[in-house]
PDB file of C-alpha atoms in Angstrom:
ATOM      1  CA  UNK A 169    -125.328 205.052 -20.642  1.00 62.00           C
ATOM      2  CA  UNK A 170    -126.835 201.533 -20.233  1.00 75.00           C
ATOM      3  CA  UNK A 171    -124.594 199.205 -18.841  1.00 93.00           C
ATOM      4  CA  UNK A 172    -126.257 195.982 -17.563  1.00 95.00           C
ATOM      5  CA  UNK A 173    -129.487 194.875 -19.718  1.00 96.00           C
ATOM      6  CA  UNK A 174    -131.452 192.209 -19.114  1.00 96.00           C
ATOM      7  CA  UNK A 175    -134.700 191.103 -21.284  1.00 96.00           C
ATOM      8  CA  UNK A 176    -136.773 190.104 -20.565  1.00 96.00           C
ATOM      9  CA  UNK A 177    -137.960 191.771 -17.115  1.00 94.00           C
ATOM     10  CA  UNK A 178    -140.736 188.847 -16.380  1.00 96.00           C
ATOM     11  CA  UNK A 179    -141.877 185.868 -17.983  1.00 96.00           C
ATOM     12  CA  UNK A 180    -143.727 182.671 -16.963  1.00 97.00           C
ATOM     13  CA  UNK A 181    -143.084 179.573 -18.470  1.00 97.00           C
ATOM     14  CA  UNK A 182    -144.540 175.952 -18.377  1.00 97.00           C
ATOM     15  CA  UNK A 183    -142.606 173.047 -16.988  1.00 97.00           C
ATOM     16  CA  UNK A 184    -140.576 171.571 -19.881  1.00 97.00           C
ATOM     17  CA  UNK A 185    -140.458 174.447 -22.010  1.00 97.00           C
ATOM     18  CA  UNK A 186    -137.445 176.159 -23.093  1.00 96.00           C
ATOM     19  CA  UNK A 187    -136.303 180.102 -22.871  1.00 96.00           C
ATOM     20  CA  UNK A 188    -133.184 181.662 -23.203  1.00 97.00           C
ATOM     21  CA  UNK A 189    -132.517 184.870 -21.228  1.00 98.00           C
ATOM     22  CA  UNK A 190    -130.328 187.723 -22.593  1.00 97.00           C
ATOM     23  CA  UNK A 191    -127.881 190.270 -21.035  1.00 97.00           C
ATOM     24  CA  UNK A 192    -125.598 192.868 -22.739  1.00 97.00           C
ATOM     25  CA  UNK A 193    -123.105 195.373 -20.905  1.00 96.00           C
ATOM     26  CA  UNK A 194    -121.802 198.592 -22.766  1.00 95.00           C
ATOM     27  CA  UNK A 195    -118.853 198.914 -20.198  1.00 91.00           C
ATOM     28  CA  UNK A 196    -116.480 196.978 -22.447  1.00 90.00           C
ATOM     29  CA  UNK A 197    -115.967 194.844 -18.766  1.00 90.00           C
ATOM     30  CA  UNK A 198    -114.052 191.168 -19.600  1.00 89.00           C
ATOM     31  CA  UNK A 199    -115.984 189.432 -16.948  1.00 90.00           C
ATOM     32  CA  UNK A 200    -119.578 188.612 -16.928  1.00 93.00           C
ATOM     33  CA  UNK A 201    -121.863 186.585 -14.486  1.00 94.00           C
ATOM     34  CA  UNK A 202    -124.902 185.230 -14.118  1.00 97.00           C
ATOM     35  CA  UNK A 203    -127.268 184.429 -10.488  1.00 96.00           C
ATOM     36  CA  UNK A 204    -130.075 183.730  -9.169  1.00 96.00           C
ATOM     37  CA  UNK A 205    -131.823 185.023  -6.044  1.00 94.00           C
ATOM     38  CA  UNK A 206    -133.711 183.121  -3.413  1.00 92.00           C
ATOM     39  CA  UNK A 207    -136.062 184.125  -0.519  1.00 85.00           C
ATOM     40  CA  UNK A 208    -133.425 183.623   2.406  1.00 81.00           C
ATOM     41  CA  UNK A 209    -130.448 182.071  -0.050  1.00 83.00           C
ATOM     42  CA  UNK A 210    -129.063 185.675  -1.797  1.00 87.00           C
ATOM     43  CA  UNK A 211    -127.195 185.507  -4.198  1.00 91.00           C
ATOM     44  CA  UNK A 212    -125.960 182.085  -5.922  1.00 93.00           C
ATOM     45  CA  UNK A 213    -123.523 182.326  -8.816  1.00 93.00           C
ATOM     46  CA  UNK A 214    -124.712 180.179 -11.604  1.00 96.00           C
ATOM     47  CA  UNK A 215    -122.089 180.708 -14.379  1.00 96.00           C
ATOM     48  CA  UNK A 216    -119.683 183.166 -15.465  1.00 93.00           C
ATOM     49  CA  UNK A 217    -117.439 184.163 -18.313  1.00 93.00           C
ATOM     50  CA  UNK A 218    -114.313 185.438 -17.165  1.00 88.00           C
ATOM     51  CA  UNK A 219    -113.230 186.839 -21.171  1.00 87.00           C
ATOM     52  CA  UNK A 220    -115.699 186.152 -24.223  1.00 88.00           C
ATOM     53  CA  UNK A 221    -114.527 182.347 -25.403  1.00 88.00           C
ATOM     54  CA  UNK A 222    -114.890 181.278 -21.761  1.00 91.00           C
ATOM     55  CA  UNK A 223    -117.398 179.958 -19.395  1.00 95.00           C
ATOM     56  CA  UNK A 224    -117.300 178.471 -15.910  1.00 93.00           C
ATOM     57  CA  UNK A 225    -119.651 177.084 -13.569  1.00 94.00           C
ATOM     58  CA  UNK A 226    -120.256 178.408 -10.534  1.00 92.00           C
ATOM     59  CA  UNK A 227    -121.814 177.100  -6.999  1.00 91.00           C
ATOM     60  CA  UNK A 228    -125.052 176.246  -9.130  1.00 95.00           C
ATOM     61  CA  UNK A 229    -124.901 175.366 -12.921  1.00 97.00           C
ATOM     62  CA  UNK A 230    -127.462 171.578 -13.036  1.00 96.00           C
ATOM     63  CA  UNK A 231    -130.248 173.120 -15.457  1.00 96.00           C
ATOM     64  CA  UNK A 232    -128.766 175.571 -16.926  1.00 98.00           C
ATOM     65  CA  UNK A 233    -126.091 176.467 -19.865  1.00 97.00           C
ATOM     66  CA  UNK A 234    -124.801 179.893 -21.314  1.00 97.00           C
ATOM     67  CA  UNK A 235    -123.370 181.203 -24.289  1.00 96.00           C
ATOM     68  CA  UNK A 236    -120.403 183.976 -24.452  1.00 95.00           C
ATOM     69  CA  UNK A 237    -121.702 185.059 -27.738  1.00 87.00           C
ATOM     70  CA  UNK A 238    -119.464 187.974 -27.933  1.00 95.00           C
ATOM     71  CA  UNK A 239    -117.748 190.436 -25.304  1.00 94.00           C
ATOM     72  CA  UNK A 240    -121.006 192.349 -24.481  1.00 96.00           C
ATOM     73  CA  UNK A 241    -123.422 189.485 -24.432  1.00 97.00           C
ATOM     74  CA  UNK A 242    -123.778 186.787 -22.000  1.00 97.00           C
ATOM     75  CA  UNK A 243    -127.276 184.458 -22.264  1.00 97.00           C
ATOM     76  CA  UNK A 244    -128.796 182.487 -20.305  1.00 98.00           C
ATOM     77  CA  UNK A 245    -130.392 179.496 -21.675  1.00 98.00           C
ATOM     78  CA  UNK A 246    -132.933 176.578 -19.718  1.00 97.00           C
ATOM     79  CA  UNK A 247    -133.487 174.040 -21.364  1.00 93.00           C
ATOM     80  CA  UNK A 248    -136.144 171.869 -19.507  1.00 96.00           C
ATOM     81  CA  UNK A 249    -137.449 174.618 -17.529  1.00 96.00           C
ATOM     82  CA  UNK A 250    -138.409 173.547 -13.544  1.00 97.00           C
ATOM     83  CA  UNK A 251    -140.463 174.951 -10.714  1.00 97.00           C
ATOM     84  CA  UNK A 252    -137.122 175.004  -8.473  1.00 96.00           C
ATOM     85  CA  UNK A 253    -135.844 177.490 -11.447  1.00 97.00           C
ATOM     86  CA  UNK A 254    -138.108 179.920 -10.424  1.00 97.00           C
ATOM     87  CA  UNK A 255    -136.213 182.980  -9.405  1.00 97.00           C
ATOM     88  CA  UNK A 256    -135.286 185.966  -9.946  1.00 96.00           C
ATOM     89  CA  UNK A 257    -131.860 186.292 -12.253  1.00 97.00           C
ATOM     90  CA  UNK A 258    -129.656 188.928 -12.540  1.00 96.00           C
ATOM     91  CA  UNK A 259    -126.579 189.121 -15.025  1.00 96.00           C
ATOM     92  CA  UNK A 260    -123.565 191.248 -13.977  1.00 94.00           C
ATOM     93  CA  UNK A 261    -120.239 192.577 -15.413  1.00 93.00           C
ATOM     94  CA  UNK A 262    -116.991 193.697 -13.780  1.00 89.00           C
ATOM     95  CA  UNK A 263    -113.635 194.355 -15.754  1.00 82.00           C
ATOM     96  CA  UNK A 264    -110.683 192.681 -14.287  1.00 64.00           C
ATOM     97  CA  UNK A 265    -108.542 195.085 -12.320  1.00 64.00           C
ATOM     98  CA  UNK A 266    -107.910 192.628  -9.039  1.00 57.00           C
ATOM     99  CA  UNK A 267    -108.561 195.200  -6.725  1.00 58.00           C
ATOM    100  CA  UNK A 268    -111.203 197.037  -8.614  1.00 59.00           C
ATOM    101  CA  UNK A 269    -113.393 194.253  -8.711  1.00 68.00           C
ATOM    102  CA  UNK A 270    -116.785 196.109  -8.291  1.00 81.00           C
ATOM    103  CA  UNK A 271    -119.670 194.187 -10.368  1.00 88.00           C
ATOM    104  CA  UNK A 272    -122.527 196.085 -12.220  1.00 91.00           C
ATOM    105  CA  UNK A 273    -126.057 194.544 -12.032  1.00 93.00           C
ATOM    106  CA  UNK A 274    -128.906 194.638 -14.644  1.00 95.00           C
ATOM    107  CA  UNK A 275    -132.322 194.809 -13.487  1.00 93.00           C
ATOM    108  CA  UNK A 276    -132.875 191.223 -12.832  1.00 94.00           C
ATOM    109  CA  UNK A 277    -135.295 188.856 -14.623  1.00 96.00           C
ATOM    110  CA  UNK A 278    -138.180 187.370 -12.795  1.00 95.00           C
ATOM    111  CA  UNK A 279    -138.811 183.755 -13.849  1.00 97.00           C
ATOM    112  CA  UNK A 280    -141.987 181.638 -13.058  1.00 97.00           C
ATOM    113  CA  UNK A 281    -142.003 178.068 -13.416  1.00 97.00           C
ATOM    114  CA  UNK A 282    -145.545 176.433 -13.358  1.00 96.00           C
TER     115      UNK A 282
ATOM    116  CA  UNK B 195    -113.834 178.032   0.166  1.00 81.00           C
ATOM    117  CA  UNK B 196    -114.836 181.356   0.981  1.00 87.00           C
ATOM    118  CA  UNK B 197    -118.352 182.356   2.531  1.00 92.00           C
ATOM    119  CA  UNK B 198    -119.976 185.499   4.068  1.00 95.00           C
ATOM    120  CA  UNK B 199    -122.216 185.183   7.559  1.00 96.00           C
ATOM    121  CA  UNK B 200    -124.812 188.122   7.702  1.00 95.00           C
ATOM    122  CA  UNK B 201    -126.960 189.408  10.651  1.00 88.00           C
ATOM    123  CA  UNK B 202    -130.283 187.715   9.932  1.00 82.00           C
ATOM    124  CA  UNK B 203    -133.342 189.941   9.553  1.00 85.00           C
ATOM    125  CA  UNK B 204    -135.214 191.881   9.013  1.00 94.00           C
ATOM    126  CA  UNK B 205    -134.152 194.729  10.761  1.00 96.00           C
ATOM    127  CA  UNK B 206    -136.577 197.750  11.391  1.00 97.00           C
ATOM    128  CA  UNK B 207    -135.413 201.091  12.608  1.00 97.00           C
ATOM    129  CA  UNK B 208    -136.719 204.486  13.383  1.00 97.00           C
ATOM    130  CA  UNK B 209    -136.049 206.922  11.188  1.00 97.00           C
ATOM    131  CA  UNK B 210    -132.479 208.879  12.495  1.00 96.00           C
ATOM    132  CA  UNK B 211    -131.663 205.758  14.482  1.00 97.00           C
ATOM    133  CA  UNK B 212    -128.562 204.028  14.798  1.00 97.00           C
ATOM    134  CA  UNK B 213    -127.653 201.380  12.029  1.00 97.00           C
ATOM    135  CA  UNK B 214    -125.549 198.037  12.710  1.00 97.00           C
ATOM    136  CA  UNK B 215    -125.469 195.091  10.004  1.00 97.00           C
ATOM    137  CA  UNK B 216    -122.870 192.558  11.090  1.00 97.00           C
ATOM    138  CA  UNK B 217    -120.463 190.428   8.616  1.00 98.00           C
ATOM    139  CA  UNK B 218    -117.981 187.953   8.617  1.00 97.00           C
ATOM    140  CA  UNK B 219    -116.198 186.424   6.298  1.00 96.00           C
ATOM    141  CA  UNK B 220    -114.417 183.201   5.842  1.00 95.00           C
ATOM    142  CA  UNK B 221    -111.621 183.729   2.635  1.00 90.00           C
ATOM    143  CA  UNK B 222    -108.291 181.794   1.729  1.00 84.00           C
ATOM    144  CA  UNK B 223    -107.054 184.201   0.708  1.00 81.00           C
ATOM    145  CA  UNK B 224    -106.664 188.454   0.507  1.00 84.00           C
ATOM    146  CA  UNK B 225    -110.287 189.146  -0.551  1.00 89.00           C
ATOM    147  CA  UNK B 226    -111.631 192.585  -1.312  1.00 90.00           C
ATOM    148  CA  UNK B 227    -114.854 193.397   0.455  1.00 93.00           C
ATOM    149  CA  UNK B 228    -118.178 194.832  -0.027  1.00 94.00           C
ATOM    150  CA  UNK B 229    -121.705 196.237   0.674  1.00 97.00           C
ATOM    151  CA  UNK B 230    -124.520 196.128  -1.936  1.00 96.00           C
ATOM    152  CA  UNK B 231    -127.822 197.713  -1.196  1.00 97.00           C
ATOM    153  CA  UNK B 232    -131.133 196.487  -3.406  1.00 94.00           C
ATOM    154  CA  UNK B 233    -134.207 198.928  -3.504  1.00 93.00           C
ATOM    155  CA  UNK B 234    -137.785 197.419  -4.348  1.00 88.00           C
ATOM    156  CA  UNK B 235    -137.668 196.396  -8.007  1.00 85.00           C
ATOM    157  CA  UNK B 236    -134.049 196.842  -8.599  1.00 88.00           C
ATOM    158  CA  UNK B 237    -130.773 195.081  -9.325  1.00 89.00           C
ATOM    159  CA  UNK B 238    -128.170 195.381  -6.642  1.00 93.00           C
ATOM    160  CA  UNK B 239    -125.706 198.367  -6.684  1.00 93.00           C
ATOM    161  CA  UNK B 240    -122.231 199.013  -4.916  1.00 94.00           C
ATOM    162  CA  UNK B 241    -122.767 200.593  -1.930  1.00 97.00           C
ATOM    163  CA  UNK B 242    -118.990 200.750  -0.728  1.00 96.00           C
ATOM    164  CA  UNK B 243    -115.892 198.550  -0.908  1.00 93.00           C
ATOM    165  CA  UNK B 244    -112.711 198.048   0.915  1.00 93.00           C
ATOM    166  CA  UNK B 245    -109.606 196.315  -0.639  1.00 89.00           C
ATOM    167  CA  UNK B 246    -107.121 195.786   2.074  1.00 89.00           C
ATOM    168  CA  UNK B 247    -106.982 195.500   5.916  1.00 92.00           C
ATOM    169  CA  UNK B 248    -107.878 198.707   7.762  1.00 95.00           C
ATOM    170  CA  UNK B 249    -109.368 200.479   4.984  1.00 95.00           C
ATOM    171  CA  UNK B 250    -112.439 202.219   5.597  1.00 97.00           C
ATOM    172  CA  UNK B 251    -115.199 202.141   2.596  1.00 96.00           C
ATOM    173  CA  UNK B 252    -117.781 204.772   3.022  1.00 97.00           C
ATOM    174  CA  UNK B 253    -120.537 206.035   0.938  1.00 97.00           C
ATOM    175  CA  UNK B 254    -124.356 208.364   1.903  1.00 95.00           C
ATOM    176  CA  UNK B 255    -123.442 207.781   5.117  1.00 97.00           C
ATOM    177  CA  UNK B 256    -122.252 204.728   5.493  1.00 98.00           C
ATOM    178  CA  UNK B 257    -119.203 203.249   6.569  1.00 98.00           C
ATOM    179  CA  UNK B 258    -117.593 199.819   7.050  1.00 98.00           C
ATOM    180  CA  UNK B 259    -113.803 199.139   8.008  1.00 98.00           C
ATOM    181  CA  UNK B 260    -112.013 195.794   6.750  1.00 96.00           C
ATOM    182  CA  UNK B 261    -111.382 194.269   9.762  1.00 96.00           C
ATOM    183  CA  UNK B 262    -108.359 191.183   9.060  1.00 94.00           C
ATOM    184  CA  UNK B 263    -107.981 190.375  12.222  1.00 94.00           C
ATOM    185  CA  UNK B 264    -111.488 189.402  13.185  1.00 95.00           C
ATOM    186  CA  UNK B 265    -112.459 189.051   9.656  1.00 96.00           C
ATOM    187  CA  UNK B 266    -115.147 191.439   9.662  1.00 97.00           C
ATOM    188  CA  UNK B 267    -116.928 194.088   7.620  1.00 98.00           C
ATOM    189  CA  UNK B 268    -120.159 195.684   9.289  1.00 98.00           C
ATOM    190  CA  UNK B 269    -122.044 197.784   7.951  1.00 98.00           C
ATOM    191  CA  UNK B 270    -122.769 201.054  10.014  1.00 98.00           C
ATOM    192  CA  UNK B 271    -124.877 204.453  10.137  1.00 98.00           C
ATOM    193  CA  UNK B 272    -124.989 206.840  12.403  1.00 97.00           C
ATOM    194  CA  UNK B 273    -128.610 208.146  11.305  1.00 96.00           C
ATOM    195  CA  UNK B 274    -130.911 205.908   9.409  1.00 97.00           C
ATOM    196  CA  UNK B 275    -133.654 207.526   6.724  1.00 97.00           C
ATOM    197  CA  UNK B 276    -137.102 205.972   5.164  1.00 96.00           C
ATOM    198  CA  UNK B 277    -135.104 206.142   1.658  1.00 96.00           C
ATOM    199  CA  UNK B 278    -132.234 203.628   3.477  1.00 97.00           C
ATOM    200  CA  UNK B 279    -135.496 200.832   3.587  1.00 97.00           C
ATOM    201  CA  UNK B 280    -133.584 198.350   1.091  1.00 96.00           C
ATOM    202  CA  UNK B 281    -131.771 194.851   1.217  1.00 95.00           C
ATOM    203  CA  UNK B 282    -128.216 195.239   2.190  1.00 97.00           C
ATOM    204  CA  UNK B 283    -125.868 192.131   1.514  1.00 96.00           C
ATOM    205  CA  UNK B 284    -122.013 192.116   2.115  1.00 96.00           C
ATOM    206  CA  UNK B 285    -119.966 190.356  -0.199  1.00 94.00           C
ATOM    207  CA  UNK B 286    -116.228 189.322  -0.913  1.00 92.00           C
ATOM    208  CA  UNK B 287    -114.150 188.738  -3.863  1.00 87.00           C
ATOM    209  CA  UNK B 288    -111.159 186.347  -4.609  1.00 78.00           C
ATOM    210  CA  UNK B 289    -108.820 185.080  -6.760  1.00 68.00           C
ATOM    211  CA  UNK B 290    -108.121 185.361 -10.269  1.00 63.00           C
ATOM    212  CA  UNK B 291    -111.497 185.072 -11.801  1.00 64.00           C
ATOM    213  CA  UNK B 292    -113.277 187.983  -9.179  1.00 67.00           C
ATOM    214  CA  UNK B 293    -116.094 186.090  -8.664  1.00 81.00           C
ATOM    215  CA  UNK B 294    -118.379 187.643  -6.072  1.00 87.00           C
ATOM    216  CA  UNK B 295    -119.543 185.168  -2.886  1.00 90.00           C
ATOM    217  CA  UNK B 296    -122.984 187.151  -1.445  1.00 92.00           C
ATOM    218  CA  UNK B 297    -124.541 186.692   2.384  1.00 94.00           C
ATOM    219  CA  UNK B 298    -127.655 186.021   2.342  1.00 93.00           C
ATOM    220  CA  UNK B 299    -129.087 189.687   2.693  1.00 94.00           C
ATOM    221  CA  UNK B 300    -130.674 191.740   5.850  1.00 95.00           C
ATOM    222  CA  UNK B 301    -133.917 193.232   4.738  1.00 95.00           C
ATOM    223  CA  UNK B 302    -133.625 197.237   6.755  1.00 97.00           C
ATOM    224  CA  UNK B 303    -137.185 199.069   7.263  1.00 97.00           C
ATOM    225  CA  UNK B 304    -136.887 202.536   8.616  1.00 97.00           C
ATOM    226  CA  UNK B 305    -139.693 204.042   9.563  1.00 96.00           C
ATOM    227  CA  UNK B 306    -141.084 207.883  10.124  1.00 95.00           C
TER     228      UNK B 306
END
């Protein structure tokens, strides 16, 4: 019983260079999410994917794009990686009951930009 | 559009202490509410929700009562452990697409 995976769990990149990061969910949830977390900022939605064949931005997309690839994976991709992209990310899944709108987090990616 | 004030932190408690994490909430709408607790090294998980005004979420302890009229949701516990030490952050959700809208976390220490 999974249900939120992120890989990778750490990785440092170079200014510039590109990465994509990766998130599955074995919930069978319709909605999926991706944010980053800040020292003093919490959480900040970056995209999300309210059925697989959409994507919306949220309160912080410049930098960044995602793929629905499928209804239990939702990546991450930077293209031009920054230093103000370093973070920590976490993907997340919920299904869509209005008032059962509970999320499930993955383990959360820490991202170094140098 | 909607946001979520938090007590600032950190907070630091004795252990079997009282436990008070204020938040308010500014929604359009009928939001649900929530509290999500973070432990050292891991991804946030539901701590307890409320979906409609008056109801009471509670969960280990904790309790927190939707509050429409002065659009609040704090977080309370009548006896604090070491194993509560975590990142607590209230949250609401709107509209169609459920997105969540996070405060900015309170960083708890309780100690022996």
């Amino acid at each position: 019983n999974a249900g939120v995976t992120q890989t990778p769990k750490f990785q440092v990149l170079k200014t510039g260079q590109s990465m994509t990061l990766q998130c599955a969910q074995d919930m069978n949830h319709n909605s999926m999410y991706w944010y980053r977390q800040d020292p003093g900022m919490g959480l900040r939605l970056i995209y999300y994917s309210a059925s697989e064949g959409t994507t919306d931005k949220g309160e912080v997309p410049n930098g960044y794009n995602v793929s629905r690839l499928n209804k239990r994976e939702f990546s991450l991709r930077l293209e031009s990686a920054a230093p103000s992209q370093t973070s920590v990310y976490f993907c997340a899944s919920s299904a869509p009951d209005r008032r059962n709108t509970e999320a499930f987090f993955g383990q959360g990616t820490r991202l170094t930009v140098v | 559009g909607n946001s979520v004030t938090q007590m600032e932190g950190p907070v630091t408690l004795s252990e079997e202490a009282f436990l008070t994490i204020n938040c308010t909430y500014t929604a359009t709408g009928y939001p649900s509410l929530f509290w999500y607790v973070q432990y050292p090294g891991e991804g946030l998980q539901l701590l307890l929700k409320a979906t409609k005004a008056d109801d009471k979420g509670s969960n280990k302890g904790f309790e927190a009562t939707y509050r429409k009229e002065t659009t609040s949701f704090h977080l309370e516990k009548g006896s604090v452990q070491v194993s509560d030490s975590a990142v607590y952050f209230c949250a609401l959700s709107e509209g169609s697409n459920y997105k969540l809208t996070f405060g900015k976390g309170t960083l708890l220490t309780v100690n022996p």
